Short mmCIF file of C-alpha atoms in Angstrom, two decimals:
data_model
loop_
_atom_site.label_atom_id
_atom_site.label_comp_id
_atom_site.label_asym_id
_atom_site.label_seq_id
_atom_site.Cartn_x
_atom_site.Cartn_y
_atom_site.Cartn_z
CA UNK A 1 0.00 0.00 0.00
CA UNK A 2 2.70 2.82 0.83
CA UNK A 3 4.57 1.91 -2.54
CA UNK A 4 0.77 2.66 -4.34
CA UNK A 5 0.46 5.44 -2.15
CA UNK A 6 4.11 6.63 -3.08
CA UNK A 7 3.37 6.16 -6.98
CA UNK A 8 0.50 8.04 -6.65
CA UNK A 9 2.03 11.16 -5.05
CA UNK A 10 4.77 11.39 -7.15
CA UNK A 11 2.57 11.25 -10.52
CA UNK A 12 0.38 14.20 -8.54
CA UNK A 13 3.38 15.65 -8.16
CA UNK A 14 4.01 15.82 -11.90
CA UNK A 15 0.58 17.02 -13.15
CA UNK A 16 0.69 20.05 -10.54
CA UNK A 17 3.85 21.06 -11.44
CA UNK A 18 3.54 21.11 -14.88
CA UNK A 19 0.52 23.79 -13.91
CA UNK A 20 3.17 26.14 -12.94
CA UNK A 21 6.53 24.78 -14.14
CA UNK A 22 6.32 26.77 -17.29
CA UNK A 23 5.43 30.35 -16.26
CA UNK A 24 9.48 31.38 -15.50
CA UNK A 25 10.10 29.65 -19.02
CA UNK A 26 7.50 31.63 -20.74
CA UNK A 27 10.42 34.24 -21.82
CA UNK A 28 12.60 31.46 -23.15
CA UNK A 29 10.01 29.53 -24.97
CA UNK A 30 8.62 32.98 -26.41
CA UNK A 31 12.16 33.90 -27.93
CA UNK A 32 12.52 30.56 -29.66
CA UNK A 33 8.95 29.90 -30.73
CA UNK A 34 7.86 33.60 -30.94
CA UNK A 35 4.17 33.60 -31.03
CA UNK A 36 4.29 35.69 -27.83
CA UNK A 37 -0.15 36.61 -28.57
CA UNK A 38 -0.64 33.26 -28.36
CA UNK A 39 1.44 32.60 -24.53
CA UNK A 40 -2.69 32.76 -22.18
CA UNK A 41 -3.44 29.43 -24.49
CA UNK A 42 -0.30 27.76 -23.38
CA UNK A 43 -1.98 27.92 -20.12
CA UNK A 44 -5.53 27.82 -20.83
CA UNK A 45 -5.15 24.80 -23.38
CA UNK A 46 -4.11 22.73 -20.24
CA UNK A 47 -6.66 23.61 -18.30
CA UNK A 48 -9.40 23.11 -20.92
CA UNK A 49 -8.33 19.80 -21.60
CA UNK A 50 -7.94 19.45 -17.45
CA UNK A 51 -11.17 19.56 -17.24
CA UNK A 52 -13.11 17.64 -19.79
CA UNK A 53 -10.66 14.73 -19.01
CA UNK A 54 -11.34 14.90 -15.09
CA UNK A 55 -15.12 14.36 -15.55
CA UNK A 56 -14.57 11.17 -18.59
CA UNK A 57 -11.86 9.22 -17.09
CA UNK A 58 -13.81 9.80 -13.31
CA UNK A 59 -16.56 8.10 -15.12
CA UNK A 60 -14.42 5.73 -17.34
CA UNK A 61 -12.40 4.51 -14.02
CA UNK A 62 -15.82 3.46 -12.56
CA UNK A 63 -16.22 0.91 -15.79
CA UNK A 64 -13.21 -0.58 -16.06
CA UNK A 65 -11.43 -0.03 -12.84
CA UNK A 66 -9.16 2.82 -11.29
CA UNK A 67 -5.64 0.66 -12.08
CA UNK A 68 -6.08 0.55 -16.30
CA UNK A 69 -7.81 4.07 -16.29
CA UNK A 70 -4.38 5.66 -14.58
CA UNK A 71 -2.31 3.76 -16.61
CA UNK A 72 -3.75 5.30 -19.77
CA UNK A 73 -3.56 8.69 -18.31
CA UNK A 74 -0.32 8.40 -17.40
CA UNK A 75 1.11 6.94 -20.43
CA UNK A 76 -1.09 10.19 -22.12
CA UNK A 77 0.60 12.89 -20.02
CA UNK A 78 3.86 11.38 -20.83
CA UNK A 79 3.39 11.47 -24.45
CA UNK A 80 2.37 15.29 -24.36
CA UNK A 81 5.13 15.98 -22.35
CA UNK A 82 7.69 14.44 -24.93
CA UNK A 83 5.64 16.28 -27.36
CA UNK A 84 5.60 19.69 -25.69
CA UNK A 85 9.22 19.36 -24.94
CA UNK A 86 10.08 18.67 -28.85
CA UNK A 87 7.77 21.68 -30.09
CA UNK A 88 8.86 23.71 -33.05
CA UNK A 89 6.44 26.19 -33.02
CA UNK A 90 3.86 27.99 -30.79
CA UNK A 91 1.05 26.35 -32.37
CA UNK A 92 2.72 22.66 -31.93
CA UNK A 93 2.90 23.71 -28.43
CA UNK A 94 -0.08 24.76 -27.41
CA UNK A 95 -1.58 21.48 -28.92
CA UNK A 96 0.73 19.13 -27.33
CA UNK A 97 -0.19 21.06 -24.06
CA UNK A 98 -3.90 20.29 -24.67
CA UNK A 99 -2.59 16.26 -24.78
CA UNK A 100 -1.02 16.85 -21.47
CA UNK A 101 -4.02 18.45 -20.21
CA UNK A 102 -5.50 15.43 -20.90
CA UNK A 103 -3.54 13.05 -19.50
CA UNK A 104 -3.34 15.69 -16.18
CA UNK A 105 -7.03 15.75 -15.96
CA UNK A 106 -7.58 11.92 -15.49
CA UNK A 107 -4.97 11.77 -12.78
CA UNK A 108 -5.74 14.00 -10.09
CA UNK A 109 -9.64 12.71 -9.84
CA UNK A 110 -8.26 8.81 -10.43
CA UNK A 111 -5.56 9.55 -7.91
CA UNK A 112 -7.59 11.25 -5.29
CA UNK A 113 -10.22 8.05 -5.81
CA UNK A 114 -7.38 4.92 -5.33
CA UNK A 115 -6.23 6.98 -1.79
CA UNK A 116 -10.24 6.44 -0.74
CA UNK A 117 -9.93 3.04 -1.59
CA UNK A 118 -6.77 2.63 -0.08
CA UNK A 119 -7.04 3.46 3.34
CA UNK A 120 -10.36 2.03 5.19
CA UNK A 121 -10.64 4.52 7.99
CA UNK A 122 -11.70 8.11 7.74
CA UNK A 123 -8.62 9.25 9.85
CA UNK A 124 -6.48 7.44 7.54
CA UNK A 125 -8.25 8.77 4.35
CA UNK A 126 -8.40 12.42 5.55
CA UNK A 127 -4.53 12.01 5.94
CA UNK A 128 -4.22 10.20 2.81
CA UNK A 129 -5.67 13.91 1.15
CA UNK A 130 -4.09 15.79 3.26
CA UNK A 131 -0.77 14.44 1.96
CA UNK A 132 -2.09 14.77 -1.66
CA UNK A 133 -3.00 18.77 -0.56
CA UNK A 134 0.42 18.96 0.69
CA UNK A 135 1.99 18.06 -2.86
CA UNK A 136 -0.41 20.71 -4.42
CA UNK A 137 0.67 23.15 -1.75
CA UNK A 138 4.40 22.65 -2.28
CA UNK A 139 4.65 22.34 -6.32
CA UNK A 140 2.87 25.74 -6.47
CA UNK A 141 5.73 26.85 -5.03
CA UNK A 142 8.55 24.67 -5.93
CA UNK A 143 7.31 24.62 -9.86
CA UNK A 144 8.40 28.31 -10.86
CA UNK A 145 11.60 28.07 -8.96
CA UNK A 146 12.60 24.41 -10.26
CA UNK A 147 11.60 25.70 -14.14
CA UNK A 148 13.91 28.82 -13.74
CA UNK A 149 16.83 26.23 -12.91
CA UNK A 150 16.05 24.00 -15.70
CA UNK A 151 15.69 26.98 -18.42
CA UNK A 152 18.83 29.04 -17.15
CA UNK A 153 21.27 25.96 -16.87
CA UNK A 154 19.67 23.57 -19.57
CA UNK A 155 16.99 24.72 -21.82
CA UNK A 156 13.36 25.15 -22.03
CA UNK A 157 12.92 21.69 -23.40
CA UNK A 158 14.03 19.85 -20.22
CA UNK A 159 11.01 21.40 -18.42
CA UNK A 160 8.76 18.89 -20.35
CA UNK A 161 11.36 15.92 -20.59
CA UNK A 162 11.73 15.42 -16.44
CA UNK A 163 8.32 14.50 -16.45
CA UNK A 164 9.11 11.07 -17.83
CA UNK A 165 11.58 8.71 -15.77
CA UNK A 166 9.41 10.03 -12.68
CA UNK A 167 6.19 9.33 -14.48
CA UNK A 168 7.71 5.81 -15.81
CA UNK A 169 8.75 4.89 -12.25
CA UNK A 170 4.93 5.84 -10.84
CA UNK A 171 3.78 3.32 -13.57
CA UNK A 172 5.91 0.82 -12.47
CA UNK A 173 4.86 0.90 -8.82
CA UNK A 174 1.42 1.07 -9.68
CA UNK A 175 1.61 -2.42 -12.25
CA UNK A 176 3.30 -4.21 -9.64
CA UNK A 177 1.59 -3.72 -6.31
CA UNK A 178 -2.02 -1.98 -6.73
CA UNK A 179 -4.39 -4.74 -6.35
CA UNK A 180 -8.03 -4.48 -7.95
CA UNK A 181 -10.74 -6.29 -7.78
CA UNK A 182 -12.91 -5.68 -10.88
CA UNK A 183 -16.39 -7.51 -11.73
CA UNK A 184 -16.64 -8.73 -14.81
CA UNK A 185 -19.71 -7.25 -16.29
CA UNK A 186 -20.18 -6.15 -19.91
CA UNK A 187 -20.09 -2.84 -20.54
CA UNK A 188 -21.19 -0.18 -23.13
CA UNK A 189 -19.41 3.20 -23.15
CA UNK A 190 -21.81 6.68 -23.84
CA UNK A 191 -19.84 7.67 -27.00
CA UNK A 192 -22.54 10.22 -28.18
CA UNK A 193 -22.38 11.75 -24.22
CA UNK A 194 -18.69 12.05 -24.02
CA UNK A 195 -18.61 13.53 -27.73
CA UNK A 196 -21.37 15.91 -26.97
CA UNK A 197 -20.11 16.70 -23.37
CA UNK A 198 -16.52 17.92 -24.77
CA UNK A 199 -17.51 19.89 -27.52
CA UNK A 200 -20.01 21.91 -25.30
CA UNK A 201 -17.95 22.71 -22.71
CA UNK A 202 -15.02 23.26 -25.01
CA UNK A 203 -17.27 25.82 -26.70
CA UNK A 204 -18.34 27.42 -22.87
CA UNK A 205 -14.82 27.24 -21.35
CA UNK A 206 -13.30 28.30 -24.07
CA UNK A 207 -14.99 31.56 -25.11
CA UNK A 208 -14.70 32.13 -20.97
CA UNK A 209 -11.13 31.56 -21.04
CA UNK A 210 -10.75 33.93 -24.01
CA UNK A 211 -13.29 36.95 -22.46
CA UNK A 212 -11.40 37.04 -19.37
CA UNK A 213 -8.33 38.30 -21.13
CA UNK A 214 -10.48 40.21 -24.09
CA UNK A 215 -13.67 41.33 -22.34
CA UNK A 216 -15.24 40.73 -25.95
CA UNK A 217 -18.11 38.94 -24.15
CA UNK A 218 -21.10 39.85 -26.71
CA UNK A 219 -18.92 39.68 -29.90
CA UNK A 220 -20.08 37.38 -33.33
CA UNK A 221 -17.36 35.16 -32.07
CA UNK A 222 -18.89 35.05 -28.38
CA UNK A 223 -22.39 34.47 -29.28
CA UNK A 224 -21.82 31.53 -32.24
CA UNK A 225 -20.40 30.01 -29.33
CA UNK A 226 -22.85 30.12 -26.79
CA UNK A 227 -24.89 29.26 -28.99
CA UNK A 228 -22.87 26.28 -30.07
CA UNK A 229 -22.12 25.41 -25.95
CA UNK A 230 -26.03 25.69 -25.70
CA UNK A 231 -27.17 23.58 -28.39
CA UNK A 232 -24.27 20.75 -27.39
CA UNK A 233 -25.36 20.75 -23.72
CA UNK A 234 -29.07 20.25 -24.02
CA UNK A 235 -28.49 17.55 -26.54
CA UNK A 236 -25.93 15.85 -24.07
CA UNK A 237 -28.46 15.67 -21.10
CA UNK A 238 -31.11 14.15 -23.83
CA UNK A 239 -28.67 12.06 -24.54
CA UNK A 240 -27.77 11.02 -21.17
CA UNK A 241 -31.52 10.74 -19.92
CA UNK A 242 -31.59 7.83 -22.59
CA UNK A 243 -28.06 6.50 -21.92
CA UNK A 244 -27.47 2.79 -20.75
CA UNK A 245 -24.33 3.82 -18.63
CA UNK A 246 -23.98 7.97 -19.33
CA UNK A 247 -20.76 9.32 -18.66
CA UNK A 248 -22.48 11.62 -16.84
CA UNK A 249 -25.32 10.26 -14.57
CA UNK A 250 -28.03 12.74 -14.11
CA UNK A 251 -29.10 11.46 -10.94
CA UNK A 252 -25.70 12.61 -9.13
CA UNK A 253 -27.55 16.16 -9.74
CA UNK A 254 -29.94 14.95 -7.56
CA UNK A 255 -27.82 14.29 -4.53
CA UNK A 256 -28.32 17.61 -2.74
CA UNK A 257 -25.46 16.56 -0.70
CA UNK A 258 -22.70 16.15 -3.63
CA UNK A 259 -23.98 19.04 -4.60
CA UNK A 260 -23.27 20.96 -1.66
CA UNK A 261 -19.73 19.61 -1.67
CA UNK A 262 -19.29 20.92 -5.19
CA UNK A 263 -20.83 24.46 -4.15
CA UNK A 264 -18.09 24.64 -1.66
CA UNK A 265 -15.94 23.16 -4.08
CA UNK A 266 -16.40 25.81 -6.75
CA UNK A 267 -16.98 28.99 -4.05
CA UNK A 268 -13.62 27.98 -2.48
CA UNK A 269 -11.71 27.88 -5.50
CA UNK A 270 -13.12 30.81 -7.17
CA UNK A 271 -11.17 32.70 -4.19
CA UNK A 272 -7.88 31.11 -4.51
CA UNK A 273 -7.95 32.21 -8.58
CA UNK A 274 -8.45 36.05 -7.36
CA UNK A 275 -6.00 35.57 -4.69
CA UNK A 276 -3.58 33.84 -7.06
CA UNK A 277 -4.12 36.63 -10.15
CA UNK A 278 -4.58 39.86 -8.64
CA UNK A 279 -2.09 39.32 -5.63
CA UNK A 280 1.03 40.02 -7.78
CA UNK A 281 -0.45 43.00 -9.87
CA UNK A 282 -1.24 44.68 -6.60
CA UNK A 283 1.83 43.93 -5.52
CA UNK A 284 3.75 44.89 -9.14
CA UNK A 285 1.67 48.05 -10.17
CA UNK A 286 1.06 49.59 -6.25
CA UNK A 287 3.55 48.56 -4.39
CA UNK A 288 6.19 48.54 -6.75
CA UNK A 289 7.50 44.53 -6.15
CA UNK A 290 9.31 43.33 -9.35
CA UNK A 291 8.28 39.64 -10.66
CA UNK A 292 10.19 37.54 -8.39
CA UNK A 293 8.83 39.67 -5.26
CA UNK A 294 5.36 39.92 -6.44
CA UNK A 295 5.42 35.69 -6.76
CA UNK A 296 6.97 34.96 -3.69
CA UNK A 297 4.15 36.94 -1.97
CA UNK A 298 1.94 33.99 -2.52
CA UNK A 299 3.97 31.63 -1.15
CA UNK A 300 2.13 32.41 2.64
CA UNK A 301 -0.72 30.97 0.97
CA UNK A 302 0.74 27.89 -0.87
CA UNK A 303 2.70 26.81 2.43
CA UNK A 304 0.02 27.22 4.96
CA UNK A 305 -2.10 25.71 2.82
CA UNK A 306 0.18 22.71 3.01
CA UNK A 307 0.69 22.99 6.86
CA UNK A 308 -3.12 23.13 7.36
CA UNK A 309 -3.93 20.02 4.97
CA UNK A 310 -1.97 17.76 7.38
CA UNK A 311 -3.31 19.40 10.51
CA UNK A 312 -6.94 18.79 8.73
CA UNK A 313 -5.68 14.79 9.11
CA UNK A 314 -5.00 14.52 12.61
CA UNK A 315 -7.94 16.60 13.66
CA UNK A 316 -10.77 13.58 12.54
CA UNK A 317 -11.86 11.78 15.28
CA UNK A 318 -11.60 15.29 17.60
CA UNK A 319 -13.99 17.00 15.30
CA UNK A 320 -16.73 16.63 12.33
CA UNK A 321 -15.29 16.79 8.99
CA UNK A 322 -18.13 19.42 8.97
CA UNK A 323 -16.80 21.49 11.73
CA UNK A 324 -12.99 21.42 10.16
CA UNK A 325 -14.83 22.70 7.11
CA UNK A 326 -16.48 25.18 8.78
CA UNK A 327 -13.51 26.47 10.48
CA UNK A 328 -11.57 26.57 7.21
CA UNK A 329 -13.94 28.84 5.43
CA UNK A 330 -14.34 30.97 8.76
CA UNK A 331 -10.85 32.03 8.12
CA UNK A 332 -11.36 32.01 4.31
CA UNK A 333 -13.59 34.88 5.27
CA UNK A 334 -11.84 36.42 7.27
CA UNK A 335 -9.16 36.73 4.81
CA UNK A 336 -11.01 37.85 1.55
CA UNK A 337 -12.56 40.59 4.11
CA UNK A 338 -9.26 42.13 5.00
CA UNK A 339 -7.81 42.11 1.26
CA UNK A 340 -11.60 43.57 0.30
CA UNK A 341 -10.31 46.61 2.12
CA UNK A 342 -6.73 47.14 0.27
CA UNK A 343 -5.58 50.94 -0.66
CA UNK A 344 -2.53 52.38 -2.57
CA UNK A 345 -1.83 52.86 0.94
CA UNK A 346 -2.29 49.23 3.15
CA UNK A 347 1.46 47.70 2.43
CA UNK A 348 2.55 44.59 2.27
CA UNK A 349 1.60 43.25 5.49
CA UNK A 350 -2.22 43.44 4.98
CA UNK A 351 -1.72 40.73 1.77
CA UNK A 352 0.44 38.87 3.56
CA UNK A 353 -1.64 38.23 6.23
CA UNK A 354 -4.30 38.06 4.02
CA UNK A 355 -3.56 35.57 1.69
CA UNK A 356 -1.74 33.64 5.15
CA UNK A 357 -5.60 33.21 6.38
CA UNK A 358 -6.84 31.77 2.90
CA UNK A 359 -4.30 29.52 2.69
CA UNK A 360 -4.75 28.36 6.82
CA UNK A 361 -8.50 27.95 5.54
CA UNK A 362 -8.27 26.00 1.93
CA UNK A 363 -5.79 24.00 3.72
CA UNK A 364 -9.00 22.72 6.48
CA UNK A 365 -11.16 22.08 3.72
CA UNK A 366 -10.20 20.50 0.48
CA UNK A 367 -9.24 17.61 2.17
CA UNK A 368 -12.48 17.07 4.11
CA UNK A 369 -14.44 18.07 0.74
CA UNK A 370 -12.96 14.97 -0.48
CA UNK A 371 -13.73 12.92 2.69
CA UNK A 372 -17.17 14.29 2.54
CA UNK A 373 -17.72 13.02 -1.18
CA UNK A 374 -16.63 9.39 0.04
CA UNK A 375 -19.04 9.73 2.56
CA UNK A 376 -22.38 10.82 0.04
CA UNK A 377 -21.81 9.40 -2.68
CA UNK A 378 -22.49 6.02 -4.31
CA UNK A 379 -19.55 3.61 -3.75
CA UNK A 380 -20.39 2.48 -7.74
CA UNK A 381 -20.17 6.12 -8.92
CA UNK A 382 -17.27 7.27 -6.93
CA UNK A 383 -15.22 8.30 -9.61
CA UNK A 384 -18.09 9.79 -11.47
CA UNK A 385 -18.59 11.74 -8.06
CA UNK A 386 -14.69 13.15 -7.57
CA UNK A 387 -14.29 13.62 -11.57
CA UNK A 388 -17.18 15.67 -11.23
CA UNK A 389 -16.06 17.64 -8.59
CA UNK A 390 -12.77 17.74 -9.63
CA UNK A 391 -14.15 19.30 -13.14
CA UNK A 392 -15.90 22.19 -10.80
CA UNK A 393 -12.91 22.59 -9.27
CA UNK A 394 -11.31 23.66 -13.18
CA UNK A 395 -14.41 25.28 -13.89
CA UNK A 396 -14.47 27.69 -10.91
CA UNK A 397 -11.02 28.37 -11.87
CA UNK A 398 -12.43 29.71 -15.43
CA UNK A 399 -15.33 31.33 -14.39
CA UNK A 400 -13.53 33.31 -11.26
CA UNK A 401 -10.94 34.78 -13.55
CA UNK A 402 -13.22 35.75 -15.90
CA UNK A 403 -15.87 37.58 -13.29
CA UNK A 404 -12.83 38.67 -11.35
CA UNK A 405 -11.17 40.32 -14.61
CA UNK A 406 -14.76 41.57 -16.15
CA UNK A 407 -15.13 43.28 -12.57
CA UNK A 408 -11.61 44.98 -12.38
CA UNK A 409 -11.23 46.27 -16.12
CA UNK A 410 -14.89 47.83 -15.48
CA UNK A 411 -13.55 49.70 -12.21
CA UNK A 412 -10.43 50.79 -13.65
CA UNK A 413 -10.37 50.87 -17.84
CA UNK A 414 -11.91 53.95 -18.22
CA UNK A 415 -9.87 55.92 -15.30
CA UNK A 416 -6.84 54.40 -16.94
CA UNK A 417 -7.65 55.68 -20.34
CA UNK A 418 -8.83 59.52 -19.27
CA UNK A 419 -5.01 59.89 -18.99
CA UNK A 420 -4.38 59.04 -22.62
CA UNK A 421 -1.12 57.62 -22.63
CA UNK A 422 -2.18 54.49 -24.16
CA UNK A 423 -1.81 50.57 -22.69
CA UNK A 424 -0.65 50.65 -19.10
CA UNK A 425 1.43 47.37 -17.82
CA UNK A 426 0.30 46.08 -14.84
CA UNK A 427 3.66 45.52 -13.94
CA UNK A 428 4.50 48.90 -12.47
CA UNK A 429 6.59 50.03 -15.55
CA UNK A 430 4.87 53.00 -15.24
CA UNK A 431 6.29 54.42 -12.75
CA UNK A 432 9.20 54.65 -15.41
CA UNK A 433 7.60 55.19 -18.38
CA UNK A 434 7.07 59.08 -18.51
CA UNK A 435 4.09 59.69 -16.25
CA UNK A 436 4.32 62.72 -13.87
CA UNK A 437 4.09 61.84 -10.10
CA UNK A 438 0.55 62.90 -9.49
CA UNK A 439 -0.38 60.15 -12.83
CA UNK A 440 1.69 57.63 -11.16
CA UNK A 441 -0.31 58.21 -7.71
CA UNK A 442 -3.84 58.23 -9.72
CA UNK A 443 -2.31 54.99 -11.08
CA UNK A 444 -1.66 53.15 -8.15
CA UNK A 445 -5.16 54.25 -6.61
CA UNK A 446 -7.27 53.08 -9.44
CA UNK A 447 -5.29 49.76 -9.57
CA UNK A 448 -5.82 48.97 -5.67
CA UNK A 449 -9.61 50.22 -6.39
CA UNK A 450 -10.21 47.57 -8.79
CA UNK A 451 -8.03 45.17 -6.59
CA UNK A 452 -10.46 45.62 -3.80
CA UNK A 453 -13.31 45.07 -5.99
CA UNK A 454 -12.28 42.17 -7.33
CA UNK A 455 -11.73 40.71 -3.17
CA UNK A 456 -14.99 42.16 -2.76
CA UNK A 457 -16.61 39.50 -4.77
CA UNK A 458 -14.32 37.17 -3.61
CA UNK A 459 -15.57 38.45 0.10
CA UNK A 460 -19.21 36.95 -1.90
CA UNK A 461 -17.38 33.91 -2.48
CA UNK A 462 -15.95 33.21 0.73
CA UNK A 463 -19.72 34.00 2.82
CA UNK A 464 -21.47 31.61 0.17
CA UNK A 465 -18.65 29.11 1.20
CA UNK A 466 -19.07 29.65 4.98
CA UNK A 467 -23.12 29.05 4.13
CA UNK A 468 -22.78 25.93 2.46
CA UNK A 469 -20.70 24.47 4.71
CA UNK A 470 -24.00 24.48 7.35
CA UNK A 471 -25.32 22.35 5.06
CA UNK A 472 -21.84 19.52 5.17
CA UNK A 473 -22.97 15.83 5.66
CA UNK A 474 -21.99 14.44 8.67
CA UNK A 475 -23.09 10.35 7.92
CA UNK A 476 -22.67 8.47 5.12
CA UNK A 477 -25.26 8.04 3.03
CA UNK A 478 -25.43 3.92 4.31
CA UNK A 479 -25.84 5.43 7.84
CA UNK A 480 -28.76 8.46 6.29
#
């Protein structure tokens, strides 16, 4: 079991680095590939792909077992990652990143469903995720800073390549000593649902994705595809409602319970993407950080977020998974209130402390969220269950940054643009660039205005969070 257990944090390992891994190579890749209006979709191919993936192989894994379902996504993350790291152009690139994406998606619901099955007791489990948390919590920070070795004494290139003897060794634990037990039963896979799933979303997430950065929201472009996303969806959940085994059962939309899980899933995350965005411009365009500083003021949030996930563990059996949920988004709160109420003039100590409470509080509940899905769900849909959730997880991602960016360019694009000087960087340039003190000051104000606005949703976030989490199971639904 701890060899299993091993494999599977070290291929989690792998797909949340590779979330982050590439943002200090961005420069490099950029000045070899060019293509430098095309670097948001190196990004936001992964995470498209990220999510369809989650939701298909959670479903697939229940069919034909969790063992064969990671080995395939495994063996597909490698292959992108050989791809990506033999790209010859921008294009190539973002492809091969979509293939990764792929392979990334299947593994964090598949891997976060094996440590359920692997540990009987709920003390055991909630460590089990806790652990998993903890490898989230440290890659986020150990990604940018391992990539900026690999590019300045190798090359760009070797970023991708590492991936494989670790992910080859994960495979080879996982052959030789995860035991499964699978009925055999025939089974008939919902071809039409997973076709008609994927494009929809694709359309949805993708026209998101691309309005968060654009703000073209009503656009030809934008409507063909909601209208494209629309038409898709509501022939996917006809689809389904007819479906032998739909990759997608309807009736998990009927367990108010998952449901609730998911709400805190997706109100929860949609906090960490504002914290994790507008963080370093506050700290880049008002308090005048560089790059390096601006990053390494969300490491408070990655770290305690790590520390908290194992303390999360060792508190089951003193308290309710509800009540350590409760508690988490309590401080979640707390911490979107006090970046709500940033200035040009707070410092860094008010993010710091902050982002320290958000990270104390994601760090009590995504582990228990996961505990609490074992506990509701159907033992024959479990990976259904956690690839659904694991999709909201992605999707809150998406939909945050595009709210969160909708709401800031509104508060601060036409203030910015009264000064006609053109495009202002985010990045504090600035404050070198010609402008006069006073424009510089009017600068910094409007950006920490828009800041605050943006942690003022995420302040809406954070209460809906703390509301849900009333509403936590406590029993399994055997004991219900």
């Amino acid at each position: 079991m701890n060899k299993v257990f091993i494999a599977l944090l070290l291929v989690t390992a792998l797909a949340a680095i590779e979330g982050t891994i590439v943002s200090t190579a961005i420069p490099s890749i950029t000045a070899d590939l060019s293509g430098v209006d095309l670097i948001s979709w190196i990004y936001s191919a992964y995470l498209l792909a990220s999510a369809i993936a989650a939701i298909i192989f959670g479903k697939l894994a229940d069919l034909f077992g969790r063992k064969r379902m990671i080995l395939i996504g495994i063996t597909i993350f490698l292959v992108g990652s050989m791809l990506c790291g033999l790209a010859q152009s921008m294009e190539q690139l973002i492809i091969f990143r979509a293939i990764q994406g792929i392979g990334a998606g299947s593994i964090l619901p598949l891997t976060l469903t094996m440590v359920g099955e692997l540990f009987t007791t709920e003390k055991a489990r909630a460590k089990g995720q806790g652990y998993l948390s903890m490898v989230w919590g440290v890659s986020g920070v150990v990604g940018p800073l391992f990539g900026g070795f690999i590019v300045d004494q190798i090359t760009w290139h070797f970023i991708f390549f590492i991936n494989v003897p670790f992910g080859l060794a994960s495979m080879y634990l996982i052959v030789k000593h995860y035991q499964e037990e699978i009925t055999a039963v025939k089974r008939k896979i919902d071809y039409a649902g997973a076709a008609l799933f994927t494009v929809g979303m694709v359309s949805l997430l993708y026209v998101i994705i691309d309005n968060s950065k654009t703000q073209a929201w009503f656009s030809t472009q934008s409507l063909l595809l909601y209208g494209v996303a629309l038409l898709f969806l509501t022939v996917f959940i006809m689809v389904e409602l007819r479906a032998e085994e739909p990759i997608i059962p309807l009736s998990l939309f009927k367990n108010w319970r998952l449901m609730v899980v998911n709400g805190l899933t997706f109100s929860a995350m949609s906090v960490v993407i504002g914290v994790t965005v507008y963080i370093p411009i506050y700290a880049q365009s008002v308090l005048g950080k560089n790059a390096t500083q601006a990053g390494l003021m969300l490491t408070p949030l990655s770290v305690l977020w790590t520390v908290n996930a194992i303390v999360a563990g060792n508190l089951i059996g003193r308290l309710t998974n509800k009540r350590i949920i409760q508690m988490g988004t309590v401080l979640l709160v707390i911490g979107t209130f006090l970046l709500a109420g940033l200035l040009a003039s707070s410092g860094s100590a008010r993010v710091y402390i902050g982002s320290s409470l958000i990270g104390l509080g994601m760090g009590l509940i995504m582990p228990m969220l996961m505990i609490s899905i074992q506990k509701v769900a159907d033992p024959k849909q479990l990976g259904t269950s956690i690839g659904l959730n694991s999709f909201t997880n992605t999707f809150s991602q998406a939909m945050g940054a595009a709210l969160f960016g909708m709401l800031f360019n509104l508060v601060t694009s036409t203030k910015i643009a009264s000064l006609n000087k053109g495009e202002v960087q985010l990045n504090g340039a600035f404050a070198k660039s010609g402008f006069t003190t006073e424009e510089v000051s009017f600068l910094q104000t409007t950006i920490a205005s828009g800041v605050a606005y943006v942690y003022l949703a995420a302040l809406v976030f954070a209460g809906l969070a703390c509301v849900l989490s009333f509403f936590v199971a406590t029993k399994s639904k055997a004991q219900a």
